[in-house]
Coordinates of C-alpha atoms and ligand atoms in Angstrom, one line a residue:
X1 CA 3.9 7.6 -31.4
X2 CA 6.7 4.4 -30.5
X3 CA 5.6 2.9 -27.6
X4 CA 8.0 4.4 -24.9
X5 CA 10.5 1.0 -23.6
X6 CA 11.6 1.4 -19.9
X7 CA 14.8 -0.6 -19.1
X8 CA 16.1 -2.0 -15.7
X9 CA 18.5 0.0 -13.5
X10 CA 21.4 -2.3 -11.8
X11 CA 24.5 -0.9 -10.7
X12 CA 23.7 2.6 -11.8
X13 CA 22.8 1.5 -15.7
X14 CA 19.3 1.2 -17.6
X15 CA 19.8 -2.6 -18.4
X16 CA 18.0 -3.8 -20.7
X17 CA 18.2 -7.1 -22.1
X18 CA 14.6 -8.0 -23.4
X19 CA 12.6 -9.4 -23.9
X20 CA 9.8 -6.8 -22.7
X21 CA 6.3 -6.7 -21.1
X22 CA 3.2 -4.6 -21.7
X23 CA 2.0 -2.4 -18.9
X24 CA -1.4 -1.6 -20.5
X25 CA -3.9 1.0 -19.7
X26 CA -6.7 -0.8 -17.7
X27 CA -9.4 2.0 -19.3
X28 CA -8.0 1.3 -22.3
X29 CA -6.8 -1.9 -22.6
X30 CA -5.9 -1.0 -26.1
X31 CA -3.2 1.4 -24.9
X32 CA 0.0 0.1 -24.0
X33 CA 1.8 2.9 -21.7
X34 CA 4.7 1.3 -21.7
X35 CA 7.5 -1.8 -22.3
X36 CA 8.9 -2.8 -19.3
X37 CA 12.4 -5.0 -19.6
X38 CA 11.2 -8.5 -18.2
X39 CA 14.1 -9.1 -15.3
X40 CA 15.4 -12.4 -14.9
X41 CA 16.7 -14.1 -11.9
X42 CA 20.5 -13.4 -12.8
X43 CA 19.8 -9.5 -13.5
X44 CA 18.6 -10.1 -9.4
X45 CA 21.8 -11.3 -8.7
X46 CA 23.3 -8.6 -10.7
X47 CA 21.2 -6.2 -8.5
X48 CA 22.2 -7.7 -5.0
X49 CA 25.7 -7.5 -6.0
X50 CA 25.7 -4.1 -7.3
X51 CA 24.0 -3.2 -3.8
X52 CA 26.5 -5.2 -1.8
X53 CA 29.7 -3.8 -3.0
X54 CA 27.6 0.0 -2.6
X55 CA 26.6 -0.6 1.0
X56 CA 30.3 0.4 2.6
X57 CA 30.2 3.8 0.8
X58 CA 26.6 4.6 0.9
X59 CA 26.4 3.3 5.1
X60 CA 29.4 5.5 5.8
X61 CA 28.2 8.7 4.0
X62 CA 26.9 11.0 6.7
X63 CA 23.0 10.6 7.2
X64 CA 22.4 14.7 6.2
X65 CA 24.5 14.0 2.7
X66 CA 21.9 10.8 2.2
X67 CA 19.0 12.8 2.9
X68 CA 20.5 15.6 0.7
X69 CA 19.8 13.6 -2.1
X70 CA 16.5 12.4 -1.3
X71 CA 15.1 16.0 -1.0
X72 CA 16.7 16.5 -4.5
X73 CA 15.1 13.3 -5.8
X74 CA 11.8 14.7 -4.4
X75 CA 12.2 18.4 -6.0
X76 CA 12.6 16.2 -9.3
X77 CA 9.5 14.4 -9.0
X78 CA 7.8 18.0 -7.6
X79 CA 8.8 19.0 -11.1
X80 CA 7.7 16.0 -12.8
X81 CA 4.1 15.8 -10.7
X82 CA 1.8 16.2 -13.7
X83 CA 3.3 14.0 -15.5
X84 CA 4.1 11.7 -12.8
X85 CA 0.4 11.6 -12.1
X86 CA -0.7 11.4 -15.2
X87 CA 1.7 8.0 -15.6
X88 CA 0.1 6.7 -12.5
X89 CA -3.6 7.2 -13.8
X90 CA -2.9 5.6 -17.5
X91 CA -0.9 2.4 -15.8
X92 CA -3.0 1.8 -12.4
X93 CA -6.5 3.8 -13.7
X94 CA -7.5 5.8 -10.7
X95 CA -8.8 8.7 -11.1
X96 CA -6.4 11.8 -11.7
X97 CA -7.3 13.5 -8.8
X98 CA -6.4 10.1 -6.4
X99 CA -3.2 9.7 -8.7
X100 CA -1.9 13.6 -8.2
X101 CA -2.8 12.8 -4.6
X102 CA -0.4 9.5 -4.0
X103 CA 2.3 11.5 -5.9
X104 CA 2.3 14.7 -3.6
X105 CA 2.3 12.0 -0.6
X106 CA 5.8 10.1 -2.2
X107 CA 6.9 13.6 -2.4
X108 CA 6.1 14.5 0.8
X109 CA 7.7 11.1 2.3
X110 CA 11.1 11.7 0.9
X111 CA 11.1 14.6 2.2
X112 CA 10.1 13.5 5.6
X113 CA 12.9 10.9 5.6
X114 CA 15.5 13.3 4.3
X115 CA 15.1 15.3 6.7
X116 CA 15.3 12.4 9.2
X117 CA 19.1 12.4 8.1
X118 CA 19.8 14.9 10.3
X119 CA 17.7 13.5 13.5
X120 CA 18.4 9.7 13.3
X121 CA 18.7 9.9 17.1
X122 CA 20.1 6.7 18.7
X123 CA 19.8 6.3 22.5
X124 CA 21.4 7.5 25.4
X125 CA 20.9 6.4 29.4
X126 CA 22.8 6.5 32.7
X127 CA 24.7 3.7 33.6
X128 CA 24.2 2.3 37.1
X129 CA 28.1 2.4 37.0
X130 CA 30.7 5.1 37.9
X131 CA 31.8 7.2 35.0
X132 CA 30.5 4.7 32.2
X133 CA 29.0 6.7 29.5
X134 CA 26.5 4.6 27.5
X135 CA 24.7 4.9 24.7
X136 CA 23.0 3.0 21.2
X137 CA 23.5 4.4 17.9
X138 CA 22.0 3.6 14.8
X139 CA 23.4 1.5 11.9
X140 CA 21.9 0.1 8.8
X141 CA 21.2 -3.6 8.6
X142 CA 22.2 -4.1 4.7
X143 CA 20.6 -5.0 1.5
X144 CA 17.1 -4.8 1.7
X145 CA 14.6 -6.6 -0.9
X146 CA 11.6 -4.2 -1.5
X147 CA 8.3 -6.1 -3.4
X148 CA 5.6 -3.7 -3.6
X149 CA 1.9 -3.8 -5.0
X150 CA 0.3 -2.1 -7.7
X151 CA -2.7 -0.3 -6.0
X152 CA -0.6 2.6 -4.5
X153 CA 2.4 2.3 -7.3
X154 CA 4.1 5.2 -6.1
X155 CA 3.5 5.6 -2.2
X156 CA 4.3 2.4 -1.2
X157 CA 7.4 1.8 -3.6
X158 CA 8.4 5.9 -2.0
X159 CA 7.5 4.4 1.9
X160 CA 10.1 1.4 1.6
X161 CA 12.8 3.4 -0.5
X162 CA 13.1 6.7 1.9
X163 CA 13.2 5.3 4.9
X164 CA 15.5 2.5 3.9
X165 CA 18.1 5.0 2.4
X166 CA 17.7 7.3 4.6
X167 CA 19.2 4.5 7.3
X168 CA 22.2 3.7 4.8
X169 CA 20.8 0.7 3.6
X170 CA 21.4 -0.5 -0.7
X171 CA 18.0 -1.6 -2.0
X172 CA 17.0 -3.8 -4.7
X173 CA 13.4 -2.9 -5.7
X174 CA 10.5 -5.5 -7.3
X175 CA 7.5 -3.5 -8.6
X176 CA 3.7 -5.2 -9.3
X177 CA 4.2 -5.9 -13.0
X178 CA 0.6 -4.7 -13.4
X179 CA 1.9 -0.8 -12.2
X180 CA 5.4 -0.7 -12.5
X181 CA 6.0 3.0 -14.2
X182 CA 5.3 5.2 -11.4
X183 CA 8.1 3.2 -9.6
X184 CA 10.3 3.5 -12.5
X185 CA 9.7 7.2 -12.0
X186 CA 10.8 7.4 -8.4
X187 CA 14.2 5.3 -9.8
X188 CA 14.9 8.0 -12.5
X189 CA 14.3 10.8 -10.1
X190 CA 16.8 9.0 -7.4
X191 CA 19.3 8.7 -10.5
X192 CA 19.1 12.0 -11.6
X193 CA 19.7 13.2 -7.9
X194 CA 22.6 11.8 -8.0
X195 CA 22.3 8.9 -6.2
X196 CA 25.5 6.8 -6.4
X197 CA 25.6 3.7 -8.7
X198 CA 24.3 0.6 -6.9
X199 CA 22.6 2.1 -3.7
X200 CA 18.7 1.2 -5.3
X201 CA 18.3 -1.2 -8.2
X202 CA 15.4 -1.7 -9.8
X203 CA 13.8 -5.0 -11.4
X204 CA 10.7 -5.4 -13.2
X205 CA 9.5 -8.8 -14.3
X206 CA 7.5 -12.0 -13.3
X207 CA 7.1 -12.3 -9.3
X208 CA 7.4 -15.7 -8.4
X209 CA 10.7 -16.0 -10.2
X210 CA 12.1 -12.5 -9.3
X211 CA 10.9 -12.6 -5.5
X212 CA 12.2 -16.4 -5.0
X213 CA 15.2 -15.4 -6.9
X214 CA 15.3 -12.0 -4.2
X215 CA 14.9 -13.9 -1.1
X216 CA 17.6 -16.5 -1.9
X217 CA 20.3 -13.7 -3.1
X218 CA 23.2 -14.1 -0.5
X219 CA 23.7 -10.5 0.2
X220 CA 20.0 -9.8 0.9
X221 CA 19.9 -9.2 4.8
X222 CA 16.1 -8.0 5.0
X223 CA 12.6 -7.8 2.5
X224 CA 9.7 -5.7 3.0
X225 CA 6.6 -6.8 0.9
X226 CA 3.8 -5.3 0.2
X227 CA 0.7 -7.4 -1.4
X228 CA -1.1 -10.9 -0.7
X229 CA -1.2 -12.5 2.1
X230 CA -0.5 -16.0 -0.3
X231 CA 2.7 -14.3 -1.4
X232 CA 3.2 -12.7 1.9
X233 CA 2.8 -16.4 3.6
X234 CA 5.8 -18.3 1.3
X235 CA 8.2 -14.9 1.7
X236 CA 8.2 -15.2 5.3
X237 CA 8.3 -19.3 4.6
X238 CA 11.5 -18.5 2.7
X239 CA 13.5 -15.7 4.8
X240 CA 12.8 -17.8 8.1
X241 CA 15.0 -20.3 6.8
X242 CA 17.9 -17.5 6.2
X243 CA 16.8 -15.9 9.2
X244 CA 16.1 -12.6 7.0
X245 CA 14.3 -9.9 8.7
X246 CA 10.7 -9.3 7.6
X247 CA 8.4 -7.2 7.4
X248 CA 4.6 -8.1 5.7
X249 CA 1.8 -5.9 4.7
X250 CA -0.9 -8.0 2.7
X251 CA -4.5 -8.5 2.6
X252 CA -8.1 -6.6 5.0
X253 CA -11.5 -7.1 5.4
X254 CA -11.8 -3.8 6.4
X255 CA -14.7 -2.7 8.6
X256 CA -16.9 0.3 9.1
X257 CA -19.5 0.6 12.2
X258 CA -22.1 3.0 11.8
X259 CA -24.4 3.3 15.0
X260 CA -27.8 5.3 15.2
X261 CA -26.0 8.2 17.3
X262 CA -24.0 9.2 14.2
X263 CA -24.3 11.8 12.1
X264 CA -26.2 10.2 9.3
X265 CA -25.2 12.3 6.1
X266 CA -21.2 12.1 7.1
X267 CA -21.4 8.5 7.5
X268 CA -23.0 7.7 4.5
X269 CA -20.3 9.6 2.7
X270 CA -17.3 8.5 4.8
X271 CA -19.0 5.0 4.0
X272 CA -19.3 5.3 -0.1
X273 CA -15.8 7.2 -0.3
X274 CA -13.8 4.2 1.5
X275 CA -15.6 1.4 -0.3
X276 CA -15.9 3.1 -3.4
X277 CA -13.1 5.6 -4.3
X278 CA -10.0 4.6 -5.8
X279 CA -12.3 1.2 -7.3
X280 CA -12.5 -0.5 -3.9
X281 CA -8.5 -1.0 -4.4
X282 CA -7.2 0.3 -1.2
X283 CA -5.7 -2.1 1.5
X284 CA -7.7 0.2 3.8
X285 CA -11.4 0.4 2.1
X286 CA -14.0 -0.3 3.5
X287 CA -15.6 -3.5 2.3
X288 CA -18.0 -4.3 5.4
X289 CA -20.3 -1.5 6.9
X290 CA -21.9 -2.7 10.1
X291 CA -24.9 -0.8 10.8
X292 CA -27.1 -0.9 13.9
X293 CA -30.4 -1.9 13.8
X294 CA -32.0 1.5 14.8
X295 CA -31.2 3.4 11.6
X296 CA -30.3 -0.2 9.3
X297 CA -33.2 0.3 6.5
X298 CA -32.8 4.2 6.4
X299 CA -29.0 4.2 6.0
X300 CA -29.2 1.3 3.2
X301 CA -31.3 3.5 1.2
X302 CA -29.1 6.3 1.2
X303 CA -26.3 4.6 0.8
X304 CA -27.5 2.9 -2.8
X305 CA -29.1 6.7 -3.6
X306 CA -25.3 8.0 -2.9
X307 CA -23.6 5.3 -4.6
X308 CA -26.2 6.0 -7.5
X309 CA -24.5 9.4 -8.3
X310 CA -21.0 7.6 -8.3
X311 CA -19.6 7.8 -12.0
X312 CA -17.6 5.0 -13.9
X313 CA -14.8 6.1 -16.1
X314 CA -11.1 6.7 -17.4
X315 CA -9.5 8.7 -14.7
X316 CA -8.3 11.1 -17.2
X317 CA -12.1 12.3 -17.6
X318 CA -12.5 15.3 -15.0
X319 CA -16.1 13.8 -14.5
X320 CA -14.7 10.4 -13.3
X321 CA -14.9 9.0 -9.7
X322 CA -14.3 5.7 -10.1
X323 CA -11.8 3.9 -12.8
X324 CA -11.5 0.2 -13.8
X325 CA -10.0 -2.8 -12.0
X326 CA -6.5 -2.9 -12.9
X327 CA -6.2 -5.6 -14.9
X328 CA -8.9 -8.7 -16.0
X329 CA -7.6 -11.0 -13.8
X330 CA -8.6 -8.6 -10.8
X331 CA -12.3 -7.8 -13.1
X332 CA -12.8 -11.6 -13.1
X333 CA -12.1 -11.9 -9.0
X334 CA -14.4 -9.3 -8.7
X335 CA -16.6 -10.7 -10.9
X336 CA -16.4 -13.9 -9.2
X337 CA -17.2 -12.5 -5.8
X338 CA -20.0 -11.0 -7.2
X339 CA -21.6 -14.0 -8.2
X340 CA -20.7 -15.8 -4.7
X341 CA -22.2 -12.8 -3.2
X342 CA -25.8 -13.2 -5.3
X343 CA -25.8 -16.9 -4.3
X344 CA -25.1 -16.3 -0.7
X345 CA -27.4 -13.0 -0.5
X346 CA -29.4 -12.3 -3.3
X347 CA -29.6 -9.6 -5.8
X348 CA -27.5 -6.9 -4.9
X349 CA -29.1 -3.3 -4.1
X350 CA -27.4 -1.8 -6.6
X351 CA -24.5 -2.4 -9.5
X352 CA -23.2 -6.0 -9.6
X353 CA -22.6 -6.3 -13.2
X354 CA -19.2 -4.9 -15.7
X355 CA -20.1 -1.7 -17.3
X356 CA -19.8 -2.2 -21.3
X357 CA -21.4 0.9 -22.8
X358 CA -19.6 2.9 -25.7
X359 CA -16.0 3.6 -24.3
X360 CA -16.3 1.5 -20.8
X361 CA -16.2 -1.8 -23.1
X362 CA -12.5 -0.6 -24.2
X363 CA -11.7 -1.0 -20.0
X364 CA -12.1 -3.1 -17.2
X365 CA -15.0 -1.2 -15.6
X366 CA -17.6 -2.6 -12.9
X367 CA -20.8 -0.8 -11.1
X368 CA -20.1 -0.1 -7.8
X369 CA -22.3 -3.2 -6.1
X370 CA -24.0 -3.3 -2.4
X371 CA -25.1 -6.3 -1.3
X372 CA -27.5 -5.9 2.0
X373 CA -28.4 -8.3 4.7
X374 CA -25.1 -10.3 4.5
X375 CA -24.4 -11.9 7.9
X376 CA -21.0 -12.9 9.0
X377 CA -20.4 -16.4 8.1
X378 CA -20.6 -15.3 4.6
X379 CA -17.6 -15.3 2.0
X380 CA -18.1 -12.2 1.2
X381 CA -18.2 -11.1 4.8
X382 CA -15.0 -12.6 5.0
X383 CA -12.6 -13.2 2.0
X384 CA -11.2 -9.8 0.4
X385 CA -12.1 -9.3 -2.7
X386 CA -10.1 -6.3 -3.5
X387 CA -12.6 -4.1 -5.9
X388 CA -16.0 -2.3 -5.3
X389 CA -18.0 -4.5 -3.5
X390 CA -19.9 -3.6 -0.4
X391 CA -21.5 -5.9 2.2
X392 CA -24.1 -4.3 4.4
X393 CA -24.3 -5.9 8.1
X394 CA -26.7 -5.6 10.4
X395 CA -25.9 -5.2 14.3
X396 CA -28.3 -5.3 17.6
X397 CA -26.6 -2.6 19.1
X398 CA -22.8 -1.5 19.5
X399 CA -21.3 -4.6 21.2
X400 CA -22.6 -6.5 18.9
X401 CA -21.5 -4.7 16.3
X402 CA -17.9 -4.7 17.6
X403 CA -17.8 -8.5 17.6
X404 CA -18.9 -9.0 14.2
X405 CA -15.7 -6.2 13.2
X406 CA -13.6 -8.3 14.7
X407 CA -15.0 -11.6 13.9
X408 CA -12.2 -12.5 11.1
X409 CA -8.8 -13.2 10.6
X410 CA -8.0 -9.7 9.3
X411 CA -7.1 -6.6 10.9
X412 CA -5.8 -3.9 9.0
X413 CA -8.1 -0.9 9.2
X414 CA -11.3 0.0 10.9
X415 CA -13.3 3.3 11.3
X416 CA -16.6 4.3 13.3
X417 CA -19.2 6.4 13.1
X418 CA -20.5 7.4 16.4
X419 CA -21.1 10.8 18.8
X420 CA -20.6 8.9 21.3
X421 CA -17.6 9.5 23.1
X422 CA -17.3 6.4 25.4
X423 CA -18.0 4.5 22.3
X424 CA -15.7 5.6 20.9
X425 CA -12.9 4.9 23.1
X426 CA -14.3 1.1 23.6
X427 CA -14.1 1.5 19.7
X428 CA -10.2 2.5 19.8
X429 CA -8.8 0.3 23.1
X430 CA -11.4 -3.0 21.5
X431 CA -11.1 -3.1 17.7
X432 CA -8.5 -5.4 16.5
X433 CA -7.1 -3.1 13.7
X434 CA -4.0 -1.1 13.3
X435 CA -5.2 1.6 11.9
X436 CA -8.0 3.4 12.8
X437 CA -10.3 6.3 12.1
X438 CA -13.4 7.8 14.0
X439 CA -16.2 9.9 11.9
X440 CA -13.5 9.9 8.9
X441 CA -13.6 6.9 5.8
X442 CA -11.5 4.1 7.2
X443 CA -8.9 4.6 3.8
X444 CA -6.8 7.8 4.1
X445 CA -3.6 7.9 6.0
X446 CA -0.8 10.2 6.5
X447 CA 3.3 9.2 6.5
X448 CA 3.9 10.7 10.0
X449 CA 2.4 8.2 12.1
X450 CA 3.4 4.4 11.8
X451 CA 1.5 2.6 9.4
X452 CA 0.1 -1.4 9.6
X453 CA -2.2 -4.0 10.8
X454 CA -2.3 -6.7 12.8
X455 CA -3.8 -10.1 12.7
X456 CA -3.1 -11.8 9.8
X457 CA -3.1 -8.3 7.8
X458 CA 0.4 -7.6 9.1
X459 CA 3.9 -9.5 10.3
X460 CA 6.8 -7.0 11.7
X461 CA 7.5 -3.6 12.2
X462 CA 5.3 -1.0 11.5
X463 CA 5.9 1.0 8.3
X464 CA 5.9 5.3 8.1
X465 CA 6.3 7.9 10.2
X466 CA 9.2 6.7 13.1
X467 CA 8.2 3.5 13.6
X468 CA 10.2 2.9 9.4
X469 CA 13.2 3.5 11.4
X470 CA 13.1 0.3 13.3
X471 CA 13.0 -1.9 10.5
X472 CA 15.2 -0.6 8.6
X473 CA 18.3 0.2 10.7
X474 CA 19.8 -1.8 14.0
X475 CA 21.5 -0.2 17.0
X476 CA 24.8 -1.2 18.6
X477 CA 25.1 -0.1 21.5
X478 CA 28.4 1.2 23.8
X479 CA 29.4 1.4 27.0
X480 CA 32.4 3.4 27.4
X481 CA 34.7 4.2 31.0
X482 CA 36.1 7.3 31.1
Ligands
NAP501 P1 0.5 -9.8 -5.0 O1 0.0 -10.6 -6.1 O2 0.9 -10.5 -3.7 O3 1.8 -9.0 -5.5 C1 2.6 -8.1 -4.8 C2 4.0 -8.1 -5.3 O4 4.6 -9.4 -5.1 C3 4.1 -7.9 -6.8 O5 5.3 -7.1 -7.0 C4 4.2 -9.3 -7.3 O6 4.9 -9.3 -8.6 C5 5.1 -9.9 -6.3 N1 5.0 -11.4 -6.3 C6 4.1 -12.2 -6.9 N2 4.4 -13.5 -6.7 C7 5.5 -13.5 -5.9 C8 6.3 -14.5 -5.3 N3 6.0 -15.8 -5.5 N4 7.4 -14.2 -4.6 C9 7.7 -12.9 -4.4 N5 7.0 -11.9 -4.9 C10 5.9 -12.2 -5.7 O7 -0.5 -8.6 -4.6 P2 -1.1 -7.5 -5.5 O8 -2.2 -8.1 -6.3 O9 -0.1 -6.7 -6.3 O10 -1.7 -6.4 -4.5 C11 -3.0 -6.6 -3.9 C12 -2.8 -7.1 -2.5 O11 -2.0 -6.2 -1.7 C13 -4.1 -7.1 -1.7 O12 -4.2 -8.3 -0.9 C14 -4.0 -5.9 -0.8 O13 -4.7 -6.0 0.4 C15 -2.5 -5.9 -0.5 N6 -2.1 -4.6 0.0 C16 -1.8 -4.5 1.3 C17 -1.4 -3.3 1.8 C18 -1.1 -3.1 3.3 O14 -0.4 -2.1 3.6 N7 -1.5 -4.0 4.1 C19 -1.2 -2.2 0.9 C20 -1.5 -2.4 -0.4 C21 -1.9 -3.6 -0.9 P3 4.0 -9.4 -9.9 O15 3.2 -8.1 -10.0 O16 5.0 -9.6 -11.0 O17 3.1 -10.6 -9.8

């Protein structure tokens, strides 16, 4: 079968005007999935363009007819979903399952943000003056640069894109070249909608010369990004100096406290599931557990016997739970962090090596790896690492545990597992973490609720749920005597 080729879309038109890259199939790194046209800095300029002179038409559409189109968008990908998903697990290598999962949730976001079209509510308040009727209504800010990640390839490229159409901005969108296809497929669903020419644009290539190239096109007005905090760090660097608004999501250390009131069996799976599932690649796993001394011994035991039962595969098997690293740059970080982890702790409990038998040598496959007895001044207590690694920490009691959680520079997500009631309110008001969860894995979020960290996990508005609202439109606001 030819290798399918997936151009650029500016202005309304696949673009393609090679050369191309390989997006390769990390379980089977001798499966090319795709050619992707390698953007350049002028087809970004081409982009912002095409997105400027759409923005008058687009802004001043009614907000229902915009989120007409999105639900159509999303009853084309509702379609699509198996194959959609099945995209996903060959280009990313989750498992089919997670894949079918992140594609019913970027259908289920458009949807929520079409049907925002017809809410969009401004503001409205009494004047302290005589018959001045005043209120704020809602406009969109502009072009917005989207640069998204390739661990959730679909959702996050679906949580920028809804939410900024919805508000009447144009859109010039950067997916991870590691991922890019389930974007791509989001982009061909919005074009087949009927989306008009030059409201999104979509451009695949090399970061550093696309996203500099982005966030010095004149028309941009605002970027949200998605991925590193390194990346994240010279983005700001750059819109600062064009006063562009912002909006960062990058890197966690995220935390899980287990204390001896919990109930033992849910925590040990809530524990394995949000370290382990999707390959450790969620910005909200769990890659500290924090467990009081009381139960410490006990709950490392089980969770190695759990973790034990995990299997390593392409996500295409049924039998899979866990898939590769996405690419070998991300095997040999993890692979690096691995070996810090056996000079600064010693041998791990369990995994710690790549998997190479029959088929797993074609992919870049790792054992899930627990390393016990790590204490917080370690790096890999405190560096993310971005695969399945788990460091086990050992608290005195609650308060102590809380203040090794939030001994870092992170703060993304956080869970707890606890009956205890008080505790867990200390837990919610204490934890520096925007997100959450209590007796649930600290990964798993929904799209109605606002979505982000804090620390230096997060800069900006929140994204999801309302909260998307804010960053992507402005309000003007009138005062009017009648
Ligand atoms: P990344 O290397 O920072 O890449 C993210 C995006 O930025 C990609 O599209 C990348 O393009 C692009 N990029 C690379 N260099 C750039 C530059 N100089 N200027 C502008 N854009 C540039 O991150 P990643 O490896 O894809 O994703 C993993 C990271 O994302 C982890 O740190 C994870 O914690 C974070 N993440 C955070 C959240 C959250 O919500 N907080 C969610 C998911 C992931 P190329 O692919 O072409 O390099």
């Amino acid at each position: 079968m030819d290798t399918p080729v997936f151009p650029n879309y500016i202005d309304g038109q696949w673009i393609d005007r090679g050369p191309h890259f390989e997006n390769r199939n990390p379980a089977r790194t001798d499966e090319i999935v795709g050619l992707f046209a390698k953007g350049t800095a002028r087809d970004i300029e081409d982009a912002a363009g095409a997105a400027a002179r759409a923005l008058p038409a687009w802004a001043s559409l009614n907000a229902p007819a915009r989120g007409a189109i999105l639900y159509k968008a999303a009853d084309i990908l509702d379609r699509r979903f198996e194959q959609v998903a099945a995209d996903m697990t060959r280009e990313e290598g989750k498992t089919l399952p997670e894949a079918k999962g992140e594609v019913r949730r970027s259908i289920n976001i458009f949807r929520y943000f079409a049907g925002e079209g017809a809410r969009l509510a401004g503001l409205l308040a009494p004047s302290e003056r005589d018959r001045v009727h005043m209120f704020a209504i809602r406009k969109p800010i502009g072009v917005v640069g989207l640069i998204t990640p390739w661990n959730f390839p679909s959702a996050i490229p679906a949580w920028k894109l809804a939410p900024a159409l919805i508000c009447g901005n144009t859109v010039v969108l950067k997916p991870a070249s590691a991922a890019p296809l389930s974007a791509w497929r989001i982009v061909e669903a919005l074009h087949e909608a009927g989306l008009p020419a030059g409201v999104v644009n979509f451009v695949a290539g090399p970061g550093g010369e696309l996203g500099q190239a982005l966030v010095q096109a004149p028309p941009l007005k605002a970027i949200s990004f998605t991925g590193s905090c390194q990346v994240g760090d010279r983005l700001h660097a750059e819109a600062s100096k064009r006063r562009l608004r912002i909006q960062l999501e990058m890197g966690g250390k995220n935390p899980t406290i287990v204390l001896a009131d919990a109930d033992f069996n849910a925590a040990v799976e809530n524990t394995v599931n949000a370290a382990f599932f999707s390959t450790g690649q969620k910005c909200t796993a769990t890659s500290r557990v924090i467990v009081e001394d009381a139960i410490y011994g006990r709950f490392v035991e089980a969770l190695v016997e759990r973790t034990r039962q995990l299997r390593v595969g392409d996500g295409m098997q049924p039998d899979a739970h866990i898939g590769p690293c996405v690419d070998q740059a991300q095997l040999d970080t993890v692979l690096r962090y691995i070996e810090i982890g056996r000079k600064e702790a010693g041998a791990p409990r369990i995994g710690g090596q790549r998997l190479t038998a029959g088929d797993l040598a074609k992919g870049n496959f790792i054992a899930p790896t627990i390393f016990a007895d790590v204490t917080p001044e370690m790096t890999i207590a405190r560096e993310e690492i971005f695969g399945p690694v788990l460091a086990v920490m050992r608290a005195r009691d609650f308060e102590d545990a809380l203040r090794i959680a939030n001994d870092i520079p992170f703060g993304l997500s956080a869970s707890i597992q606890t009956t205890n009631l008080s505790r867990v309110f200390e837990f919610v008001y204490r934890m520096e973490a925007g997100l959450l969860t209590v007796n649930l894995p600290s990964a798993g979020v929904e799209y109605q609720l606002p979505f982000g960290g804090t620390k230096d996990s997060s800069f900006g508005p929140k994204e999801q749920g309302p909260a998307a609202l804010e960053f992507y439109s402005d309000y003007k606001t009138v005062y009017l005597k009648y």
